[in-house]
XYZ file of C-alpha atoms in Angstrom:
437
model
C 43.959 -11.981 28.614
C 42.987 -8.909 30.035
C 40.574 -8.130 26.479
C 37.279 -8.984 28.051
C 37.472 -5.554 29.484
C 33.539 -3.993 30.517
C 32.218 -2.890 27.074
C 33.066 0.891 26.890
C 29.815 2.843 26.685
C 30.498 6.165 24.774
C 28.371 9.402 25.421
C 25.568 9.890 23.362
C 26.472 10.889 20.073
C 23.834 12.309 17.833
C 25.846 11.637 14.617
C 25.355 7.953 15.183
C 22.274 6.180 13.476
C 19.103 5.661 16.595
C 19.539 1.911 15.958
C 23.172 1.868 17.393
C 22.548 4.910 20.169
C 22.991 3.387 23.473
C 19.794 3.335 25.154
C 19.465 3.169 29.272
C 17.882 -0.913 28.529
C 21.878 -1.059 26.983
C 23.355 -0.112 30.096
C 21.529 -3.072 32.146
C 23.344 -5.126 29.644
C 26.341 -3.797 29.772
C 25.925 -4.248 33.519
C 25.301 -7.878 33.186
C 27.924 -8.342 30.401
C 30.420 -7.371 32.833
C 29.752 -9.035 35.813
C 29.089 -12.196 33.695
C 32.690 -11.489 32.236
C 34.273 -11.598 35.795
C 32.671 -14.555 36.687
C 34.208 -16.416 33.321
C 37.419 -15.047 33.577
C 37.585 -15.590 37.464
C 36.722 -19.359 36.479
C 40.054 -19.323 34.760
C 41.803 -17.971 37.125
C 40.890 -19.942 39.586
C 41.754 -23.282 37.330
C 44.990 -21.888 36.832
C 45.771 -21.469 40.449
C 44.595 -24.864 40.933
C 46.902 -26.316 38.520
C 49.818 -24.844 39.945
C 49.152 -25.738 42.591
C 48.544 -29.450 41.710
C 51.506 -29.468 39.603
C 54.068 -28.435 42.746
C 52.834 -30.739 44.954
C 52.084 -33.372 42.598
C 55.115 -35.656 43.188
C 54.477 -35.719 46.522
C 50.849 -36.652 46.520
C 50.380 -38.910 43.571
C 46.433 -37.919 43.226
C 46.339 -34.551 42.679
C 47.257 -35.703 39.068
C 43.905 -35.796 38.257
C 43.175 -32.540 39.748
C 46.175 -31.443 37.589
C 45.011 -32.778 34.536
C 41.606 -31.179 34.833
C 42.882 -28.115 35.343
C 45.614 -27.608 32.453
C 42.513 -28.755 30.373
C 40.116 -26.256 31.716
C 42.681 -23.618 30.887
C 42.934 -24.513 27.959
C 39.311 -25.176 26.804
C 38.888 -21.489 28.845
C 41.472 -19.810 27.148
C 40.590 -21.467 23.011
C 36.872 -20.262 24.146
C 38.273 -16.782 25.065
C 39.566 -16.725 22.335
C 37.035 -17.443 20.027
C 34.359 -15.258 22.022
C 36.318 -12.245 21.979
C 37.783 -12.597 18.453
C 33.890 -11.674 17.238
C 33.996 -7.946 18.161
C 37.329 -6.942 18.173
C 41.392 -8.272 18.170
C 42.302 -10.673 21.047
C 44.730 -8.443 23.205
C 44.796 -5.847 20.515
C 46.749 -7.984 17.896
C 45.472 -8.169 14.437
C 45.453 -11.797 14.252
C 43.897 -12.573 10.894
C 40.406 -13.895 10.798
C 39.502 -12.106 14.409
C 37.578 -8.653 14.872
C 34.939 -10.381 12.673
C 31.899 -8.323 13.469
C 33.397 -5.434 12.402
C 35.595 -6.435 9.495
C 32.655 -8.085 8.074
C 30.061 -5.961 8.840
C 28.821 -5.266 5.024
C 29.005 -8.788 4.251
C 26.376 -9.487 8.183
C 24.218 -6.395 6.362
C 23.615 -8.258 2.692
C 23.218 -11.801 4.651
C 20.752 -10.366 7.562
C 18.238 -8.670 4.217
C 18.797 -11.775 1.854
C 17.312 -13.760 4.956
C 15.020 -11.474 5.828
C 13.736 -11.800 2.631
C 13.789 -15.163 1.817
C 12.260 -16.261 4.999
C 9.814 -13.715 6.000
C 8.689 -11.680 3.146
C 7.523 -14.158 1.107
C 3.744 -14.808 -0.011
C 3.206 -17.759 1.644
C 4.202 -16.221 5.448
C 2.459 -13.358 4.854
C -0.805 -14.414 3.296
C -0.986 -17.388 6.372
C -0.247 -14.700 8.974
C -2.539 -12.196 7.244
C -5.425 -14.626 7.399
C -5.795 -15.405 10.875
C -5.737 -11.864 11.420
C -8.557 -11.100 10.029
C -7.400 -7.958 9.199
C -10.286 -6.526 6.862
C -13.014 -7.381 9.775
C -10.837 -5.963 12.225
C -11.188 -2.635 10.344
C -14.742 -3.045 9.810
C -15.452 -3.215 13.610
C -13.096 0.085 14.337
C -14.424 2.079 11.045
C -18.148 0.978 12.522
C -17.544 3.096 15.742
C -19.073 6.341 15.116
C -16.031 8.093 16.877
C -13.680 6.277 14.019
C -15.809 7.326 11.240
C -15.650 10.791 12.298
C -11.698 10.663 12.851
C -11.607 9.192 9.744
C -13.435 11.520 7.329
C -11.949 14.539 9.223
C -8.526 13.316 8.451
C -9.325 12.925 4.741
C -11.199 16.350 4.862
C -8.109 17.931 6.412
C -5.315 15.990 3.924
C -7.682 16.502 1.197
C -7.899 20.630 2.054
C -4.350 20.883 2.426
C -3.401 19.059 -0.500
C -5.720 21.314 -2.743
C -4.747 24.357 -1.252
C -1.516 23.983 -2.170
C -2.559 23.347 -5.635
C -1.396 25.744 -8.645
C -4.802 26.490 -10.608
C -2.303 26.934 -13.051
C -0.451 23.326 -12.677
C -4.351 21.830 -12.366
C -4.987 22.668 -15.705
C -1.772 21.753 -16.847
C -2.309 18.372 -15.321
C -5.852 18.057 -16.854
C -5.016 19.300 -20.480
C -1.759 16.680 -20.123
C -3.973 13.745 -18.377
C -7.168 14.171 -19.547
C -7.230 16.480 -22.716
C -3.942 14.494 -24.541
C -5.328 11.834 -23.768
C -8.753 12.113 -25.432
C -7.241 13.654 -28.164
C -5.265 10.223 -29.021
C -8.406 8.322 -28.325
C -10.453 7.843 -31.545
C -14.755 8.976 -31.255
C -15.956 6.932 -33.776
C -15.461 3.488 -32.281
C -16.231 4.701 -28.743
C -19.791 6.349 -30.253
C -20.061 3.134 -32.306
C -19.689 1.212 -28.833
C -22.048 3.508 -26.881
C -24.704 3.015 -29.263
C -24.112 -0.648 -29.225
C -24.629 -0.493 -25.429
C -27.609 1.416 -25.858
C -29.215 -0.860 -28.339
C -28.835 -3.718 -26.790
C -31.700 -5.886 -25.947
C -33.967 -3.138 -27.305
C -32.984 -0.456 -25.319
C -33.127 2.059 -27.987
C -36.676 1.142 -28.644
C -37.654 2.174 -25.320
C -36.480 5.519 -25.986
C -38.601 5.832 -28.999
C -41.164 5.222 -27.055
C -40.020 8.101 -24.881
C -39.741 10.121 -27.791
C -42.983 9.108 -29.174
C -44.813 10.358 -25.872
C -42.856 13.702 -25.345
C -44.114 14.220 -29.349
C -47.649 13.666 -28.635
C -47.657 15.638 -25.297
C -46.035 18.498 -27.242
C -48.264 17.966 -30.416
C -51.419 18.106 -27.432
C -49.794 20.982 -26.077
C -48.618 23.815 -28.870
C -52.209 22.576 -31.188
C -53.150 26.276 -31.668
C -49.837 27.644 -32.262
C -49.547 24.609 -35.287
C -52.870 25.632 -36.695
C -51.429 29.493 -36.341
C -48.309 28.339 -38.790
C -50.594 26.900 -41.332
C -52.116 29.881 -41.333
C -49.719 32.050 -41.570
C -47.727 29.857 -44.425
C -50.987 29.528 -46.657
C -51.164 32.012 -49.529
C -53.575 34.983 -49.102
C -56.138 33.212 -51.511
C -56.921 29.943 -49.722
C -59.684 30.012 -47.655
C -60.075 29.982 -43.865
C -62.384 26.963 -43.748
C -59.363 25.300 -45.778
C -57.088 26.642 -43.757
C -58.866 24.873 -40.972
C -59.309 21.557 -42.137
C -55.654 21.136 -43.266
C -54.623 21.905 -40.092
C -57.067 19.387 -38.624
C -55.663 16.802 -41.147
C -52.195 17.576 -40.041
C -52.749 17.540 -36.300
C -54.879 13.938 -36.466
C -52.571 12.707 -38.681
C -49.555 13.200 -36.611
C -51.338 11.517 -33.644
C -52.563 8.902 -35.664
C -48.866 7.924 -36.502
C -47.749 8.386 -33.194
C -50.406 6.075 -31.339
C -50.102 3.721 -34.102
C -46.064 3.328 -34.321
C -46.622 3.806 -29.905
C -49.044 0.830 -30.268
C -47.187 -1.365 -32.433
C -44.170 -3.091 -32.239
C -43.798 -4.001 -35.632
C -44.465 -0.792 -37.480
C -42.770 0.056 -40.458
C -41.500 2.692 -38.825
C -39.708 1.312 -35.715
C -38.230 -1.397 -38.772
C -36.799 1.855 -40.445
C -35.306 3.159 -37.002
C -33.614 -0.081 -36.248
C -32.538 0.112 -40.079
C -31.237 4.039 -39.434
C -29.293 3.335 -35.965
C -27.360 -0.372 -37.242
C -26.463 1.773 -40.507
C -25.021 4.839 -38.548
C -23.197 2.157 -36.073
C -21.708 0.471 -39.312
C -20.645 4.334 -40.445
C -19.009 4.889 -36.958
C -16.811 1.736 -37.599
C -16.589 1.288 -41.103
C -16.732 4.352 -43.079
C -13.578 7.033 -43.208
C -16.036 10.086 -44.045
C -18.196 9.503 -40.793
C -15.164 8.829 -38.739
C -13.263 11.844 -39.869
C -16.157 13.692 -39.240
C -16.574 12.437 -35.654
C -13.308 13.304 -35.422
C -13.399 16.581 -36.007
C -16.433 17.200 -33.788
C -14.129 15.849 -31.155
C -11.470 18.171 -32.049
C -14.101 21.173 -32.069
C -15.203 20.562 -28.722
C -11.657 20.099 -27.059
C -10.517 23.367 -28.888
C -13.195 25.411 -27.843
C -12.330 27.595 -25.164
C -15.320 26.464 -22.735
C -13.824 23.127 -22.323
C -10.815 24.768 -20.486
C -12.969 27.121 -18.412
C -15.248 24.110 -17.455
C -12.294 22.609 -16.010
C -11.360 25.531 -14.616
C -14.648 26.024 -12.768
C -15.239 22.365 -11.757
C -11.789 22.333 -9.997
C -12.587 25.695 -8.312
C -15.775 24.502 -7.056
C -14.103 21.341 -5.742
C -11.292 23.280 -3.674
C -14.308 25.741 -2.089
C -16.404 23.028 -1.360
C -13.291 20.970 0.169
C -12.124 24.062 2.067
C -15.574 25.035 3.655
C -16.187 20.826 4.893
C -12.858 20.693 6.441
C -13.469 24.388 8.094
C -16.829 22.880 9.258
C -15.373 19.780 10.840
C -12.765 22.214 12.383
C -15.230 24.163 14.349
C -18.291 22.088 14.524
C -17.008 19.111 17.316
C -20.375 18.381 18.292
C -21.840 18.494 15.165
C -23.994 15.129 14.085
C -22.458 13.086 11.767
C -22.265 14.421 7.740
C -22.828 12.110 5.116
C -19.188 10.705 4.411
C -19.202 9.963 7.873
C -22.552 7.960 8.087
C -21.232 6.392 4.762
C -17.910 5.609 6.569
C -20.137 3.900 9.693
C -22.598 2.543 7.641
C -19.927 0.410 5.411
C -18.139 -1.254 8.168
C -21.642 -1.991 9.533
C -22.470 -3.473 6.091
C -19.337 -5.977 6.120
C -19.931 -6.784 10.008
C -23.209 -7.850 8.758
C -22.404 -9.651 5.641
C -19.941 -12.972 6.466
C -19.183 -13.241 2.574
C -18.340 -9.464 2.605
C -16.674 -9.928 5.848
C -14.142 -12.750 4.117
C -13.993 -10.504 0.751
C -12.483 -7.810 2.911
C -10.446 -9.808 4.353
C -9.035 -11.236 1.008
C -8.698 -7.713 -0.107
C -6.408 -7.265 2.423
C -4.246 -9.777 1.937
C -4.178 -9.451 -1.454
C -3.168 -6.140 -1.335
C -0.858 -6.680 1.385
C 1.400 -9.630 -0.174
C 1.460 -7.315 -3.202
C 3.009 -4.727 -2.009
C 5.464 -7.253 -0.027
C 6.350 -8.669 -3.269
C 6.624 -6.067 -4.964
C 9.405 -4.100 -2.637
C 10.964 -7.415 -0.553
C 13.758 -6.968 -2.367
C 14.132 -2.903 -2.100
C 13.531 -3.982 1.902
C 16.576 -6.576 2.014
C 18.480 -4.014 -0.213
C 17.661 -1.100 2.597
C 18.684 -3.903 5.383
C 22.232 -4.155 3.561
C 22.434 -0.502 2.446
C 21.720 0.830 6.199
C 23.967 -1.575 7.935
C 26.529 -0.845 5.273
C 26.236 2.450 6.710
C 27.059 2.084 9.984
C 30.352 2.705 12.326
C 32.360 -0.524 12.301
C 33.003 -0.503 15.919
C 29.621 1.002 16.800
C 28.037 -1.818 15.135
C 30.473 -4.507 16.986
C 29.541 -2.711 20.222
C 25.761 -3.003 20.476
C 25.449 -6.275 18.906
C 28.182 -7.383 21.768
C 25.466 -5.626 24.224
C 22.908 -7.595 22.502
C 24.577 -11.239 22.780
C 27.742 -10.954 24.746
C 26.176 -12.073 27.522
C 25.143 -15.551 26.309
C 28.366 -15.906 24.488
C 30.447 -15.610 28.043
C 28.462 -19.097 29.327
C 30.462 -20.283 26.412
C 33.460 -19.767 28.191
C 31.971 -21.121 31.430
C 31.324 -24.627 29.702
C 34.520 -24.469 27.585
C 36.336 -24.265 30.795
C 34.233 -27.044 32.771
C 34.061 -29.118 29.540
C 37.612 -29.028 28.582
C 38.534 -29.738 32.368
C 36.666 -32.991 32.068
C 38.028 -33.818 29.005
C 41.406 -33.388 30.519
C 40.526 -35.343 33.294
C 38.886 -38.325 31.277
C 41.912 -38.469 28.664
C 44.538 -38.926 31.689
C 42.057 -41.245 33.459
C 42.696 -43.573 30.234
C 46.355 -43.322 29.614
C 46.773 -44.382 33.251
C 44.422 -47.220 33.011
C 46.414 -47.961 29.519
């Protein structure tokens, strides 16, 4: 019984996971571990000197049966908890007793049950939402983004990430990326029923009337405005023979008549005319849906405009813009420290002031949260008890026994204590009754 030997503390070995290092808070334990070993095991010894004891001298003095009896028991309720204690982490006395060394034998199997429990009991919706909610988590960020010194940290670390990520950036795998995301993309997507929905949008509830009557006013102001050069066409269209007093009134009839039409279809919103332009824009919605010659024609405008070479060298120049202008803020924030706040950080400030103000905001944000918090825990709890089983898996056998032993070991020896007082009582009641029997 000599097993419950101080738990050997290895040097640091650097090939050994962090989790099962030994750290200076595992030498306290160990410390304690051992001396609450001695005590257990001096327990037993003592018990065992007492029943010898007892047992030679008890023929002589009738009494110290009792004392005998509670001692064989307490060695033997001492010894089964020995036992049982040490057969966790490794083989009682070195023999491979089946069923002992269980820690370590059955390590993989600890692993899968620790991240099945894990996840069953603490990664589910319920526990996470409830904690989640008194936390108050989406407030809580609303009073630390609020703090101008937050703000700041917080767009310089996006201008920084942002900068870097760019500058890493192929131009050439950009516009890879934007012909494959964007450009595919909208050459799958038909025109015809997105123009057809656009124009719906911009009909609606008369909206396209209003911009006839935009249209109507930028006519008149350029009918006021280009009068003489109107009359000057007339002029110069009008054969050689007619005269310039005709020449004159014709263009007077043409100019008044023009603004009469204007003010009048302006002025009324029943005109023919507006009738006729409700008539033109339903009929060319009905073509963008309906009919295959105006479809195939949109879609070859679409096609036209995707092909054409400027498309590419838009994108081109809208993504080199966006890496200069991305470069130059985060070089800014670099040397400017005492600069006064930019924009995106007075828009950082100014939105956690706006939920701080706003209760229903305040709880919105904090539903966000949890929303998107027992998502993402439901969406990877069981990749996390799969990493629990796959990591422990992993891990040295004896390593493993080790620090859990550092962990626990030290409750486990009062087991031993009260096996040994336990089982001495038991002893001692059980010969009570077969003397009193």
């Amino acid at each position: 019984m000599t097993n419950h030997s101080p738990v050997p503390m290895p040097s640091a070995d650097e090939s050994l996971p962090a989790a099962l290092r030994i750290t200076p808070d595992d030498e306290m334990r160990r410390v304690r571990l051992v001396q609450m070993k001695r005590i257990a095991t001096l327990m037993l010894v003592v018990v065992a000197i007492v029943f010898l004891v007892a047992r030679i001298y008890e023929s002589r003095y009738p009494g110290l049966g009792y004392l005998r009896a509670f001692a064989e028991a307490a060695m033997v309720g001492g010894i089964a908890d020995w036992f049982a204690v040490t057969a966790l982490f490794r083989h009682p006395l070195g023999i491979p007793i089946p069923h002992t060394a269980i820690v370590p034998s059955r390590k993989d199997r600890i692993g899968t049950a620790l991240g099945n429990f894990v996840q069953r009991n603490f990664l589910t919706r319920d526990v996470v939402a409830s904690k989640l909610t008194n936390m108050k988590l989406g407030e809580r960020a609303a009073q630390w983004l609020a703090q101008p010194e937050n703000s700041r940290r917080v767009a310089r670390a996006a201008a920084h990430g942002l900068s870097g990520a760019v500058g890493v950036m192929r131009d050439e795998d950009v516009q890879e990326l934007v012909d494959r995301g964007i450009v595919s993309r909208l050459r799958q997507m038909q025109a015809a029923p997105l123009a057809a929905k656009t124009f719906e949008l911009l009909t609606a509830d008369g909206r396209h009337q209003a911009l006839l009557d935009d249209a109507l006013r930028l006519a008149a102001r350029f009918l006021d405005e280009n009068e003489e050069m109107i009359r000057e066409r007339i002029k110069k269209e009008s054969p050689w023979w007619v005269p310039g007093a005709v020449e004159n009134r014709l263009g007077d009839k043409i100019v008044s008549g023009v603004e009469a039409t204007l003010v009048a279809v302006a002025a009324d919103p029943e005109h023919p005319l507006r009738k006729r332009y409700d008539d033109a824009v339903d009929k060319f919605v009905a073509n963008l849906r309906e009919n295959p010659e105006t479809i195939a024609r949109a879609e070859q405008i679409k096609l036209d405009v995707l092909n054409h070479p400027g498309v590419a060298e838009f994108s081109r120049e809208v993504w080199g813009d966006v890496k200069s202008r991305l470069a130059g803020y985060a070089e800014k924030l670099a040397t400017e420290t005492e600069a006064e706040p930019d924009q995106l950080e007075r828009w950082l400030a100014g939105l956690g002031q706006k939920v701080l103000a706003d209760p229903s905001l305040a709880d919105k944000a904090n539903g966000w949260v949890v929303e998107l918090v027992t998502y993402s825990v439901e969406q990877a709890r069981e990749e996390v008890a799969k990493l629990i089983a796959t990591t422990v898996g992993a891990w040295d056998a004896n390593a493993t026994s080790r620090k859990i032993e550092l962990q626990i070991g030290r409750d486990l020896q009062f087991i031993r204590i009260n096996g040994t007082l336990v089982g001495g009582l038991v002893g001692l009641l059980l010969y009570s009754a077969g003397l009193l029997l």
